[in-house]
Every structure is written in C-alpha cells, then in structure tokens.
Short mmCIF file of C-alpha atoms and ligand atoms in Angstrom, two decimals:
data_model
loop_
_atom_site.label_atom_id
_atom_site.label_comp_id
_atom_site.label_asym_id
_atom_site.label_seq_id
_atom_site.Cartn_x
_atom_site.Cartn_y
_atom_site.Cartn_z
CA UNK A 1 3.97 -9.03 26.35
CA UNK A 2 3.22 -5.44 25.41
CA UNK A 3 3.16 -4.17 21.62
CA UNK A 4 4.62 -0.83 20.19
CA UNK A 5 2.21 1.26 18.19
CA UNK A 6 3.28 4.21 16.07
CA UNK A 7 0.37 6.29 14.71
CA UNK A 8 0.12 9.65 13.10
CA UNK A 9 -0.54 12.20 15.49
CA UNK A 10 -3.15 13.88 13.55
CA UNK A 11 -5.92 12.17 11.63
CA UNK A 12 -8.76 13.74 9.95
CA UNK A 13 -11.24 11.62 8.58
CA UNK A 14 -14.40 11.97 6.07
CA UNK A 15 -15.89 14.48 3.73
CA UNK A 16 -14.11 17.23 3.23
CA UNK A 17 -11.30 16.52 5.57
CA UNK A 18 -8.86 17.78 3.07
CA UNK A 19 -10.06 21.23 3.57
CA UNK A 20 -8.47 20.73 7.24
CA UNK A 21 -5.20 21.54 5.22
CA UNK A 22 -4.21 24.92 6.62
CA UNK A 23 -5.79 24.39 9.96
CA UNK A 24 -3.42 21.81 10.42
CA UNK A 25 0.09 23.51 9.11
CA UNK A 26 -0.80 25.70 11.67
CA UNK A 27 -1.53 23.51 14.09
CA UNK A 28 1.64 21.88 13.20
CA UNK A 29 3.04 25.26 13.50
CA UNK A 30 4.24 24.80 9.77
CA UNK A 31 3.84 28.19 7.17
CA UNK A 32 6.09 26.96 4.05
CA UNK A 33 4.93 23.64 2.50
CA UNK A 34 6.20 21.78 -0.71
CA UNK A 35 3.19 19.79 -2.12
CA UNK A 36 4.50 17.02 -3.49
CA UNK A 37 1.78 15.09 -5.98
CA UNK A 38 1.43 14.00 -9.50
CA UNK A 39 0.20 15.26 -12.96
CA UNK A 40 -3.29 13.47 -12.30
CA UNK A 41 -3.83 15.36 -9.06
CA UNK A 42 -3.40 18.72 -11.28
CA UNK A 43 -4.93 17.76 -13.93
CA UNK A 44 -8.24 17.12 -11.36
CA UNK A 45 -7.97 20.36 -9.71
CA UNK A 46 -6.98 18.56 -6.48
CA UNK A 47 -3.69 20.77 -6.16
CA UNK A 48 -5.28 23.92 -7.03
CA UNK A 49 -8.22 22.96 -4.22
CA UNK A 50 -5.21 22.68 -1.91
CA UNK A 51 -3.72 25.85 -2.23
CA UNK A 52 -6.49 27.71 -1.57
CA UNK A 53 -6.32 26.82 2.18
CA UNK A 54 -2.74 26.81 2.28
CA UNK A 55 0.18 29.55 2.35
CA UNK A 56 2.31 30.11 -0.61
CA UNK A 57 4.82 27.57 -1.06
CA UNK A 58 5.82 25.27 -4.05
CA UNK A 59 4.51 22.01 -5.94
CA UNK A 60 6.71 18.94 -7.25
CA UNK A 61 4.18 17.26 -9.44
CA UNK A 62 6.82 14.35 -11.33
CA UNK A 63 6.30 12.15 -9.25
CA UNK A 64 5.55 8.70 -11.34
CA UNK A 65 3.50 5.62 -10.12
CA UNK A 66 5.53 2.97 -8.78
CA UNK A 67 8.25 5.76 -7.79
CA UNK A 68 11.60 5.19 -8.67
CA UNK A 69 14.49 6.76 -7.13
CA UNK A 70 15.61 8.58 -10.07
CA UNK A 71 11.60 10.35 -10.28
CA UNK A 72 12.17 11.79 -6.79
CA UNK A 73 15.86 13.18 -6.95
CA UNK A 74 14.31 16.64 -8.51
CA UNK A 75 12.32 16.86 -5.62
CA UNK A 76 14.81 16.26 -3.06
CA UNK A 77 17.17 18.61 -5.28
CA UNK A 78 13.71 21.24 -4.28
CA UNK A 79 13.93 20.57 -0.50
CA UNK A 80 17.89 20.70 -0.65
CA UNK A 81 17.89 24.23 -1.55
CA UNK A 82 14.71 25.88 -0.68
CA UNK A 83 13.36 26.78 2.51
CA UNK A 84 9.90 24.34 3.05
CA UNK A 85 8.68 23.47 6.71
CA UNK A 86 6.80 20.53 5.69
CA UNK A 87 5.59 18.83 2.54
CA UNK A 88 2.12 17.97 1.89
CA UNK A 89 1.77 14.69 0.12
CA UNK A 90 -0.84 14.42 -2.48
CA UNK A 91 -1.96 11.62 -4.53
CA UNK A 92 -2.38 7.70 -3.95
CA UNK A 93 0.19 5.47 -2.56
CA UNK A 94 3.11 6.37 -5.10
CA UNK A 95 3.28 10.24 -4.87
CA UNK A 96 3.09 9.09 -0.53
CA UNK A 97 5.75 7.55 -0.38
CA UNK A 98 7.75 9.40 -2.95
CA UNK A 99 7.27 12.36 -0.36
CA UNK A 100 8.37 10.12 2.31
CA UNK A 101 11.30 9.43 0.47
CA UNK A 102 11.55 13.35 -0.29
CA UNK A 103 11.24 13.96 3.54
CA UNK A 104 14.55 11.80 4.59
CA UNK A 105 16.61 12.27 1.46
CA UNK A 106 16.68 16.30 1.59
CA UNK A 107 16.85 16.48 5.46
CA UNK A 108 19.65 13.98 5.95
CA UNK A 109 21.10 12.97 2.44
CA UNK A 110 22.14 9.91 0.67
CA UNK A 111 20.83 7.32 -1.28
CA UNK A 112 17.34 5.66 -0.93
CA UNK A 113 19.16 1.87 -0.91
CA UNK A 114 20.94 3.47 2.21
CA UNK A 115 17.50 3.50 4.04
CA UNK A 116 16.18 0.42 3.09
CA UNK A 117 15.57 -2.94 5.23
CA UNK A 118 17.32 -4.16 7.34
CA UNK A 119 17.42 -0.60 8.96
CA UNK A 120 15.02 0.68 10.57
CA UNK A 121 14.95 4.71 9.81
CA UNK A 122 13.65 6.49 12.73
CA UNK A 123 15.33 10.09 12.52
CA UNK A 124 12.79 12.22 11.12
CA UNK A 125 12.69 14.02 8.09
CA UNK A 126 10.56 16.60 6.98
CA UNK A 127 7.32 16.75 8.67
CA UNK A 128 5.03 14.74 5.97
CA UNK A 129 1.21 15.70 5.95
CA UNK A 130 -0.73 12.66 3.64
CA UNK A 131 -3.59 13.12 1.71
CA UNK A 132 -4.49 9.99 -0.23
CA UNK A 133 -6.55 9.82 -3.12
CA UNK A 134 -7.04 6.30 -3.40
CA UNK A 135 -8.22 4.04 -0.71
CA UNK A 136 -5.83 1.58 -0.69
CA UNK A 137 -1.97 1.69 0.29
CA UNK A 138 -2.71 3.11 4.07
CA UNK A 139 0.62 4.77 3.27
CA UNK A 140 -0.91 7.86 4.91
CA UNK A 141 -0.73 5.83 8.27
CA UNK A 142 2.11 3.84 8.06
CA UNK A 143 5.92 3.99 8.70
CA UNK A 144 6.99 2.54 5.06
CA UNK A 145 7.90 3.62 1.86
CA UNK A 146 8.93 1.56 -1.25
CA UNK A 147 10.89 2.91 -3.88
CA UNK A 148 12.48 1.28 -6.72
CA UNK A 149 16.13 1.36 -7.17
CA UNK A 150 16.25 1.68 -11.05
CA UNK A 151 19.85 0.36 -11.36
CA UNK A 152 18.86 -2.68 -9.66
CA UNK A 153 15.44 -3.63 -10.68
CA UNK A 154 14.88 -4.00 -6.99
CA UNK A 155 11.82 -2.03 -4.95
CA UNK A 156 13.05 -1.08 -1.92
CA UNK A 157 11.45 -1.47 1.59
CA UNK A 158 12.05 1.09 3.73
CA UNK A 159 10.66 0.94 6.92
CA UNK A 160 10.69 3.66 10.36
CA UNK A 161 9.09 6.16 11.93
CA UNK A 162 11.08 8.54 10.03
CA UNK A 163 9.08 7.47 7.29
CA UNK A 164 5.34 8.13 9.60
CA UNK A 165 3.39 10.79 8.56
CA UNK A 166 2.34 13.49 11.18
CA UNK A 167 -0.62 14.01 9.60
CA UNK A 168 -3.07 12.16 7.36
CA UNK A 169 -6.56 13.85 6.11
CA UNK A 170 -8.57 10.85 4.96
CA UNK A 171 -10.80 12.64 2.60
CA UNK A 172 -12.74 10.06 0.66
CA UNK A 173 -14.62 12.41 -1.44
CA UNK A 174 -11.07 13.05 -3.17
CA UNK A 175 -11.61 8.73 -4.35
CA UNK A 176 -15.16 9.70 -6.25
CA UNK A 177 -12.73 10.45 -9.48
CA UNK A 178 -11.13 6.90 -9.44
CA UNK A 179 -11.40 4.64 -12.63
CA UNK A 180 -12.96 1.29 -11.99
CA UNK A 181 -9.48 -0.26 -12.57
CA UNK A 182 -7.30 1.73 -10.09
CA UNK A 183 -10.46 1.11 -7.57
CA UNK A 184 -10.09 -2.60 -8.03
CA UNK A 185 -5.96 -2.94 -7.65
CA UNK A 186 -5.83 -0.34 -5.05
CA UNK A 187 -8.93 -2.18 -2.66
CA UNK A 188 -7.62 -5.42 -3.60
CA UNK A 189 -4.18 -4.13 -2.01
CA UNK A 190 -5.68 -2.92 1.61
CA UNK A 191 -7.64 -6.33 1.72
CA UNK A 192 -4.66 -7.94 1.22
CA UNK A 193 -2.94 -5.60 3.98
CA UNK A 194 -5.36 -6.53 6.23
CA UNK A 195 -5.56 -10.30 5.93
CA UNK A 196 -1.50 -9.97 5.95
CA UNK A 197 -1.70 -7.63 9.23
CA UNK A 198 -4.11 -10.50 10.68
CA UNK A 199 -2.32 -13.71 9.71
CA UNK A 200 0.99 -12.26 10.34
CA UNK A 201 3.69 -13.83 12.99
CA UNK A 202 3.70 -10.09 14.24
CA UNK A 203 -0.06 -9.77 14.65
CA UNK A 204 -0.90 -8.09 18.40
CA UNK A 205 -4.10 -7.72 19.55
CA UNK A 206 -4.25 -3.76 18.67
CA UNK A 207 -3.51 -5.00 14.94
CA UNK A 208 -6.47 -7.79 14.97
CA UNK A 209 -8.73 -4.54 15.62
CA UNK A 210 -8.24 -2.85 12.97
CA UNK A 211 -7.30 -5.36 10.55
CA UNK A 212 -10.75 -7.50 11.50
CA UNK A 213 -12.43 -3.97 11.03
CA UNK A 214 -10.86 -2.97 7.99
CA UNK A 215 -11.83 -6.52 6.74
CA UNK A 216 -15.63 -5.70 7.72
CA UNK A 217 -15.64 -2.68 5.77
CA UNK A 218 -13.68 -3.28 2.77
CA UNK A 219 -15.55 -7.16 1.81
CA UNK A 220 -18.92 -5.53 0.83
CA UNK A 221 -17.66 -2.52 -0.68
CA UNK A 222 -15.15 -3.04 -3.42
CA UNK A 223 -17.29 -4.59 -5.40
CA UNK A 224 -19.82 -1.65 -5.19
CA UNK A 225 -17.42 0.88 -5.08
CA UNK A 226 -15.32 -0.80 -8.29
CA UNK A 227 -19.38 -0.90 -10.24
CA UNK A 228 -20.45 2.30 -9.56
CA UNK A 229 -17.69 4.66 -8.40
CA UNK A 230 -20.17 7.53 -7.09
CA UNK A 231 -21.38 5.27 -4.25
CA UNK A 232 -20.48 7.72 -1.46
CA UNK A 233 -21.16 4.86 1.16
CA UNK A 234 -19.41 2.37 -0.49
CA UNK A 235 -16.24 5.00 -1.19
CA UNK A 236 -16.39 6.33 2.57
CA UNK A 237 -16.07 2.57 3.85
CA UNK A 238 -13.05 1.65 1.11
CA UNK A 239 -11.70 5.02 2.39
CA UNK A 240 -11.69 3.92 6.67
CA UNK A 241 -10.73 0.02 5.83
CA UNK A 242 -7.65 1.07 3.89
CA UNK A 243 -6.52 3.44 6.51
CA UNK A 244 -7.22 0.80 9.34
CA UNK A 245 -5.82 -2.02 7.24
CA UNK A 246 -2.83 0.23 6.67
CA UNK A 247 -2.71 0.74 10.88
CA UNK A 248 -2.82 -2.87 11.04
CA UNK A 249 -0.17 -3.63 8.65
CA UNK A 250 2.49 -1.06 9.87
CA UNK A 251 2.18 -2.27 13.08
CA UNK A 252 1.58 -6.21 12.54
CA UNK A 253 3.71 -6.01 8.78
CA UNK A 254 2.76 -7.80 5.86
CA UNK A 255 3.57 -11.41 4.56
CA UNK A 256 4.23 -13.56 1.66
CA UNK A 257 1.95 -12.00 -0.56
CA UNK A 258 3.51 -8.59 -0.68
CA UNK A 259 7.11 -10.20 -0.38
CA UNK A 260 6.27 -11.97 -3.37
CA UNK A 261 4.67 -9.01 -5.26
CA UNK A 262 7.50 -6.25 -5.12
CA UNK A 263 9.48 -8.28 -7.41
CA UNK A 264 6.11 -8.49 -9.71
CA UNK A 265 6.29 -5.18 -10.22
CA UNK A 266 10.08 -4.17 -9.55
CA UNK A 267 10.58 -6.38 -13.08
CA UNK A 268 7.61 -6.15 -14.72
CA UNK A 269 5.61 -2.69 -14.07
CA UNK A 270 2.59 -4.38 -12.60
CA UNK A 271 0.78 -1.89 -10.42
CA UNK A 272 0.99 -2.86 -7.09
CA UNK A 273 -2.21 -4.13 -6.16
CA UNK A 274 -2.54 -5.69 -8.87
CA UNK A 275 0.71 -7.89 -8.31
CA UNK A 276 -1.16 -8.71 -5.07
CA UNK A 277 -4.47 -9.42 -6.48
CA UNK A 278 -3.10 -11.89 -9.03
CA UNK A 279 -0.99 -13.46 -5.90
CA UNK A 280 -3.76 -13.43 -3.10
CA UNK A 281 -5.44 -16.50 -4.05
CA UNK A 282 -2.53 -19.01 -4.28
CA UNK A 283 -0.30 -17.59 -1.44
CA UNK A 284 -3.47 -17.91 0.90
CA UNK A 285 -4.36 -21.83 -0.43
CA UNK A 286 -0.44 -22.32 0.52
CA UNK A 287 -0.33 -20.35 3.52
CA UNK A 288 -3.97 -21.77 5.01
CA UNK A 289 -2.94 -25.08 6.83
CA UNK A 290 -1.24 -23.21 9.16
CA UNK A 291 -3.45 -20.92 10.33
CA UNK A 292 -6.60 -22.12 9.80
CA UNK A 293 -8.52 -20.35 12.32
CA UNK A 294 -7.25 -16.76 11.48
CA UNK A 295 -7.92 -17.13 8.13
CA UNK A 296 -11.58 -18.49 8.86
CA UNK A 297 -11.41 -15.36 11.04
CA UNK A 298 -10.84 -13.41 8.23
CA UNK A 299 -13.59 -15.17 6.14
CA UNK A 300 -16.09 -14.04 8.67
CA UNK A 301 -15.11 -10.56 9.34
CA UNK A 302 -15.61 -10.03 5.30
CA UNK A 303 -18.75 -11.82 5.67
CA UNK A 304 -18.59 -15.05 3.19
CA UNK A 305 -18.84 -17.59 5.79
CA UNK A 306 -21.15 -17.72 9.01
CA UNK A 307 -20.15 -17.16 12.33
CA UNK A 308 -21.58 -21.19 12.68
CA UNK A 309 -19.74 -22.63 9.93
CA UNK A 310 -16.64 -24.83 10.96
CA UNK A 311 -13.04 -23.37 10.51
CA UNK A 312 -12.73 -25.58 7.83
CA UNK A 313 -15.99 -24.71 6.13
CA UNK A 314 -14.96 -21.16 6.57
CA UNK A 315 -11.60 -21.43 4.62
CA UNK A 316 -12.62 -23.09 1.58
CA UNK A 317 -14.68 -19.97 1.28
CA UNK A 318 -12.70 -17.82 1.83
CA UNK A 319 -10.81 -19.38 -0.92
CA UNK A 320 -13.74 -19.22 -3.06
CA UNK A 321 -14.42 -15.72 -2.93
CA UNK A 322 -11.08 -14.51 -3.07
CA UNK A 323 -11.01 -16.44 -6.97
CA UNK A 324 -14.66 -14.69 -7.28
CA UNK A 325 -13.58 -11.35 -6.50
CA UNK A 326 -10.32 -11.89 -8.97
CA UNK A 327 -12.84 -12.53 -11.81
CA UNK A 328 -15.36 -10.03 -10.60
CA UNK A 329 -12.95 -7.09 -10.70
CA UNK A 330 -11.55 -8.49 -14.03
CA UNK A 331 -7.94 -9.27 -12.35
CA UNK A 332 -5.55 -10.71 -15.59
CA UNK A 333 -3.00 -13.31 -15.57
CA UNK A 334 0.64 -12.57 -15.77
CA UNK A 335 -0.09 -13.16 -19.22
CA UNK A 336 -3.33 -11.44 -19.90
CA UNK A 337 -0.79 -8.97 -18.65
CA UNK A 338 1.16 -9.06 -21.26
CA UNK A 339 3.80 -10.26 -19.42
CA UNK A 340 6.27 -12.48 -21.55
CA UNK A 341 6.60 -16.09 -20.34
CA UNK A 342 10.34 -16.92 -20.76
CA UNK A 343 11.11 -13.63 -19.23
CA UNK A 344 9.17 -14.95 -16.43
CA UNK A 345 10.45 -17.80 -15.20
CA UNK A 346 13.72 -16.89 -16.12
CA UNK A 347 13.23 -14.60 -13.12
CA UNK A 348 11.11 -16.57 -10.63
CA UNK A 349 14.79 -17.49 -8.46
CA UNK A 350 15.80 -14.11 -8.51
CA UNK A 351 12.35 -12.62 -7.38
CA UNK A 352 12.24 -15.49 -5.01
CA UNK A 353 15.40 -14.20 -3.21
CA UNK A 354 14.15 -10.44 -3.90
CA UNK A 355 11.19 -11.41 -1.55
CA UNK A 356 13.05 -13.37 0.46
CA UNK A 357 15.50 -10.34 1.14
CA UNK A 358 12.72 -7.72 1.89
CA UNK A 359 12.01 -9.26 5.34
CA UNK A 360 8.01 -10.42 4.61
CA UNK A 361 7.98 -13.99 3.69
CA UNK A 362 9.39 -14.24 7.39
CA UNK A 363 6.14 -12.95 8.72
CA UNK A 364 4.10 -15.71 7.18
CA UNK A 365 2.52 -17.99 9.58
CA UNK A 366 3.27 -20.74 6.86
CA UNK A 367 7.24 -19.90 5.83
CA UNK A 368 8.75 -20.50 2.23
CA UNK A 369 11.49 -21.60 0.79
CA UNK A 370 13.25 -19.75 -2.30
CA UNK A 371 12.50 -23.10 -4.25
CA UNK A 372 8.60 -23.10 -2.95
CA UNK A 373 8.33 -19.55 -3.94
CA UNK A 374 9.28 -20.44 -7.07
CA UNK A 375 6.68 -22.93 -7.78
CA UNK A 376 3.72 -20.55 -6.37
CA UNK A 377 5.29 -18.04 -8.96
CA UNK A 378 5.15 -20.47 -11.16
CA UNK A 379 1.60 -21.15 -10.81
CA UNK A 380 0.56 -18.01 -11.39
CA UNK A 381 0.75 -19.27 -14.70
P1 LIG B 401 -0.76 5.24 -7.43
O1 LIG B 401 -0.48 6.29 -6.44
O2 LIG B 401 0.41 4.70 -8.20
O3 LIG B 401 -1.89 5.75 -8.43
C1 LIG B 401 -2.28 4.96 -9.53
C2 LIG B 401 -2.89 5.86 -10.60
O4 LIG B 401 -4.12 6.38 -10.17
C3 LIG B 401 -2.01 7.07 -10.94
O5 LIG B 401 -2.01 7.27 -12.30
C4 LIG B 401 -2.70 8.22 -10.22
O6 LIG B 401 -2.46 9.47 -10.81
C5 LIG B 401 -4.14 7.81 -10.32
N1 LIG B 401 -4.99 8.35 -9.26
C6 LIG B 401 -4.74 8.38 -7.93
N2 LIG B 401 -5.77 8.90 -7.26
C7 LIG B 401 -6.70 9.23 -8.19
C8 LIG B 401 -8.01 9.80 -8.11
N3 LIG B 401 -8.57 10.12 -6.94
N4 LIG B 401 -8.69 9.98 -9.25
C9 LIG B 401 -8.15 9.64 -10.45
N5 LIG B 401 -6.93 9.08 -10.58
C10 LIG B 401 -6.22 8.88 -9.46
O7 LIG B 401 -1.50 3.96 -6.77
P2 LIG B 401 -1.53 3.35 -5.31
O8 LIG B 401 -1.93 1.95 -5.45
O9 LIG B 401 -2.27 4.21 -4.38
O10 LIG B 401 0.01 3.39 -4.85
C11 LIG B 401 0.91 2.38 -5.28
C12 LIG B 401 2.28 2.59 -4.65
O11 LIG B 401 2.19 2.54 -3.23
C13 LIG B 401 3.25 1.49 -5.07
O12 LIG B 401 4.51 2.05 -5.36
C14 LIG B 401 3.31 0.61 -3.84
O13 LIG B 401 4.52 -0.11 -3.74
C15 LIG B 401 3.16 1.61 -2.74
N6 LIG B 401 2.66 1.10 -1.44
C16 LIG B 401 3.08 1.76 -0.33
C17 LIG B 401 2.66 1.36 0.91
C18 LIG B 401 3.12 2.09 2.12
O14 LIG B 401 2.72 1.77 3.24
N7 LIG B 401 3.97 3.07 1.99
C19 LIG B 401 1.79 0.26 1.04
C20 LIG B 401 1.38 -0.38 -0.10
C21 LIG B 401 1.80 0.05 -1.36
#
C-alpha cells in the first residue's frame, strides 16, 4: 500500500531563516506580498524585520488568536480588491491559518463553513509563505486551517492542499520572545500532534518518522525551553519537533484529543493547546488498551521509559509523565480556568457531536461514542 505525502515545496530551517524572505518571493517569482500577522508581531518588530527584505506591499495585522471568521473578512476584503501575488503569514498558529483562510476566501470566494470537512479543498489560493513564531501548531507544514464560525460556536476544520503552504521559514530565533505560558500550550500542542500522528488509524510509515522524531526532540525540551526561554538549544529543538510533528499529523491526521478539544475552545476561549494539554492525559489512559505498543513507542522516543522495559511498563509511564508535565508546566483545570461548571456539562453532548462531526475521533485507534466522550469530558472535572 503506498501513502500520499503533501509537503511544502520550500522549507528553510534555523537561525535566521526568516531573513530568506525576499530570496524566496523571488524564487517563487512573487514581487507584491500582503503580510498577514498580528498586533504582537508589530509590536516585536517582527513585521518591520520583514519588510526590510521584502518589496513594498501591504500588512493585515487584526488577525485575533483563535481566528474567527468574522477577524479575517477585512483581510479577504484586502486581497479582493488589491493586487498581492502572495501573502506572507506571520505569527503563531492563529495569524497561519487566518492567512490560509485569507488565501482561499479572496481567490475563490464564499464562506469559510463552505470549505470545511467533509471537503477536501485542493484548488489553490494565494500562494501562502509561513513564518511561525511559536513552535507548536506545524501549521506552516500542514494542509489545515481551523477557523471558528462565530454564528455557530463551532471551529471549523478545513482540510486540503489548497490550504499547504509553499513555503515555510522555520526561524526559531523568532520563539526566544515567547512567554513561559504560550511556550507551554503551544509545545504541549505539537507533542500531542505527534503522539496523535503516531497512534493514528492513518499512521504510514513516512508519518512514524517524523512523528517518533518530533517526539525525540520535543520530550526533553519543553520543559527547558518553558524554564528558561533563552535556551537557544532547547528553542531550536521545540522549533524542528513542531514542524515534524506538524508533517506527521497532516499526513497521518490527528485523533480524539484534538476532536475533543475544538469544542474546548470553540465554547469556551481556551487556547488551543491548552484544551489539549488539559485533555492529553485522560484521552491517552482511554485510548491505551488498544494500542499498547505505539504508545509504549511513544514513551520511548520521549525518553521516560527504557528501550528494555515491557510495553506495559512503558505505558504506565508514559501516563505518568504526561500528569507530570501537566503540573510541571502549571496546566489548570477547566475550572482553575475559570470555566463555569453548569455551563459545562450542559455542553459536554453537544461538544461530543462537535468532535464527533470534525472527522478525528474516527482516527483513534480506540473509537468513542458521543456518550463515552461525554464521560471523558466529564472527567476533566
Ligand atoms: P497563537 O497564534 O494564537 O498565539 C498565541 C499568542 O502568542 C498570541 O497572543 C500571539 O500574539 C503570541 N505570540 C506568538 N508568537 C509570539 C512570539 N514569538 N513572541 C511573543 N508572543 C508571541 O497560538 P498558536 O498556538 O501558535 O496557534 C493557535 C491556533 O492554531 C488555534 O486557532 C488552533 O486551532 C490552530 N491550529 C492550527 C493547526 C494547523 O495545522 N493549521 C494545528 C494546530 C492548531
């Protein structure tokens, strides 16, 4: 059986890989970019840094974490009428895929529920060129974007190689300027894609690469990297695993875990990895029994069990550390949160089905129900 991998088609990676910027428009043969970021990234400098190697063009900066539809129809409004040849994405994993989203909309028109699961979008849009800032989404690499439809309360999966970047300059120095929070959601989220990519039903043996590398690299770093954010090692190895763990994920998809989480933060404005974070341990103690020796894989490709410890041994580890690294990186409850209880399991059904919908629960190698769903949710409590 043979697998189909879709990759960027340019990928810089390292220090000062952003600076490959205007190299690679031209390369691209590309002269009239939109740079589409958010007030962070100009506020840092990062967009100013940009133009310098670039040729005049234009800057969307509203995009919001978490993007809804509503924050990117300004921008498409920009792309509509003006005369860009490409955009340059700019930021972490929201301003991504809000230029993803920016890409299809003003090339082909509609709206963003049109695009989302169950089809697959592979006309392409504008050329995207990706830049992350945080090592964590992969978005740069992959051929999704999510974007909440406001009306609905619902974040959308979108999925495609219309949504694939052509480019992606993987640039950790841009991470040195993370918080300790954003480092710890954001690495807890391309763990997560990796163990997904490698546990998945879809997994291929291209996917186990990178995913078991991504694994290697991200384990021993977070922690560092979430302590003492100017470890330049620790930052360059985040950096690699959450592009490879994004690799692995496009091409393997995720599971239960992000199913579940979308609906976290479609109804309650938890950041995205940290929806996963709070989620990781429980969905993996449900989803274990039937895959023990992946996930015993996974335990020794992050290094917490030994490559001589029984698959058994090597699970309850893994389950270990995963509840260790939720404390370490300070990782709250849905009520530490601030979430509001009654509101919460008012909702469990409906995010149940929500997750349900977006495709990923499917992918599990241990398969909910909407009512087993619920309880997990529920024991997030
Ligand atoms: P984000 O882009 O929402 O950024 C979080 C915060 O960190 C923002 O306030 C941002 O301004 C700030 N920030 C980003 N980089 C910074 C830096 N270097 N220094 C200082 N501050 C910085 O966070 P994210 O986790 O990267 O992205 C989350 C979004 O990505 C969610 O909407 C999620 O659903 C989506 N996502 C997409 C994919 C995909 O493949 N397309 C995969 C996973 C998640």
């Amino acid at each position: 059986m043979s697998s189909l991998i879709l990759l960027p088609r340019i990928l810089h990676i390292g220090a000062g890989a952003s600076a490959q910027v205007g190299d690679v428009l031209k390369t691209l043969g590309c002269s009239h970019p939109l740079i589409v970021t958010d007030t962070s990234m100009v506020k840092l400098g990062y967009v100013e840094r940009l133009q310098a190697f670039l040729p005049p063009g234009d800057v969307y900066a509203d995009t919001v974490p978490e993007p809804t539809e509503a924050s990117i129809i300004a921008g498409v409004e920009k792309v509509r009428h003006g005369q860009y040849d490409c955009i340059i994405a700019l930021g972490g994993g929201s301003p991504i895929d809000s230029a993803k989203a920016i890409a299809i909309l003003g090339k082909h028109g509609g709206r963003m529920r049109d695009y989302k699961v169950p089809r697959i979008v592979n006309e392409p849009g504008l050329p995207v060129i990706a830049i992350p800032t945080t090592a964590g989404t992969g978005s740069e690499a992959t051929r999704v974007t999510v974007i909440t439809d406001h009306e609905r309360d619902e974040k959308m999966l979108c999925l495609g190689m219309g949504f694939l970047p052509v480019a992606a300059l993987v640039d950790f120095e841009l991470t040195l300027s993370l918080p300790p929070r954003t480092t710890a959601d954001t690495g807890i989220d391309a763990l997560t894609h990796a163990i997904e990519a490698y546990v998945s039903r879809k997994a291929n043996a291209y996917t186990d690469s990178q995913a078991l590398q991504a694994m290697q690299l991200i384990a021993p770093n977070l922690r560092r990297a979430f302590h003492n954010g100017q470890d330049r090692d620790a930052r360059e190895a985040m950096m690699l695993g959450a592009t490879l763990a994004g690799i692995a994920f496009s091409n393997a998809s995720v599971a239960l875990v992000h199913g579940m989480s979308r609906p976290i933060g479609a109804f309650f404005h938890v950041p995205h990895g940290l929806s996963n974070a709070m989620l990781l341990p429980s969905v993996t103690a449900y989803s274990l029994p039937a895959a023990t020796a992946r996930y015993a894989d996974c335990a020794r490709a992050m290094r917490v069990a030994r490559v001589s410890d029984s698959d058994e041994m090597a699970n309850r580890k893994l389950l270990d550390e995963l509840v260790a690294l939720n404390a370490e990186l300070q990782v709250p409850t849905p009520e530490a949160f601030g979430i509001e209880r009654a509101t919460f399991f008012n909702l469990t059904t409906t995010m149940a089905e929500q997750a349900l919908a977006s495709g990923s629960p499917g992918n599990n190698p241990r398969v909910p129900t909407v009512d087993e769903m619920v309880k997990l949710y529920e024991q997030l409590w």
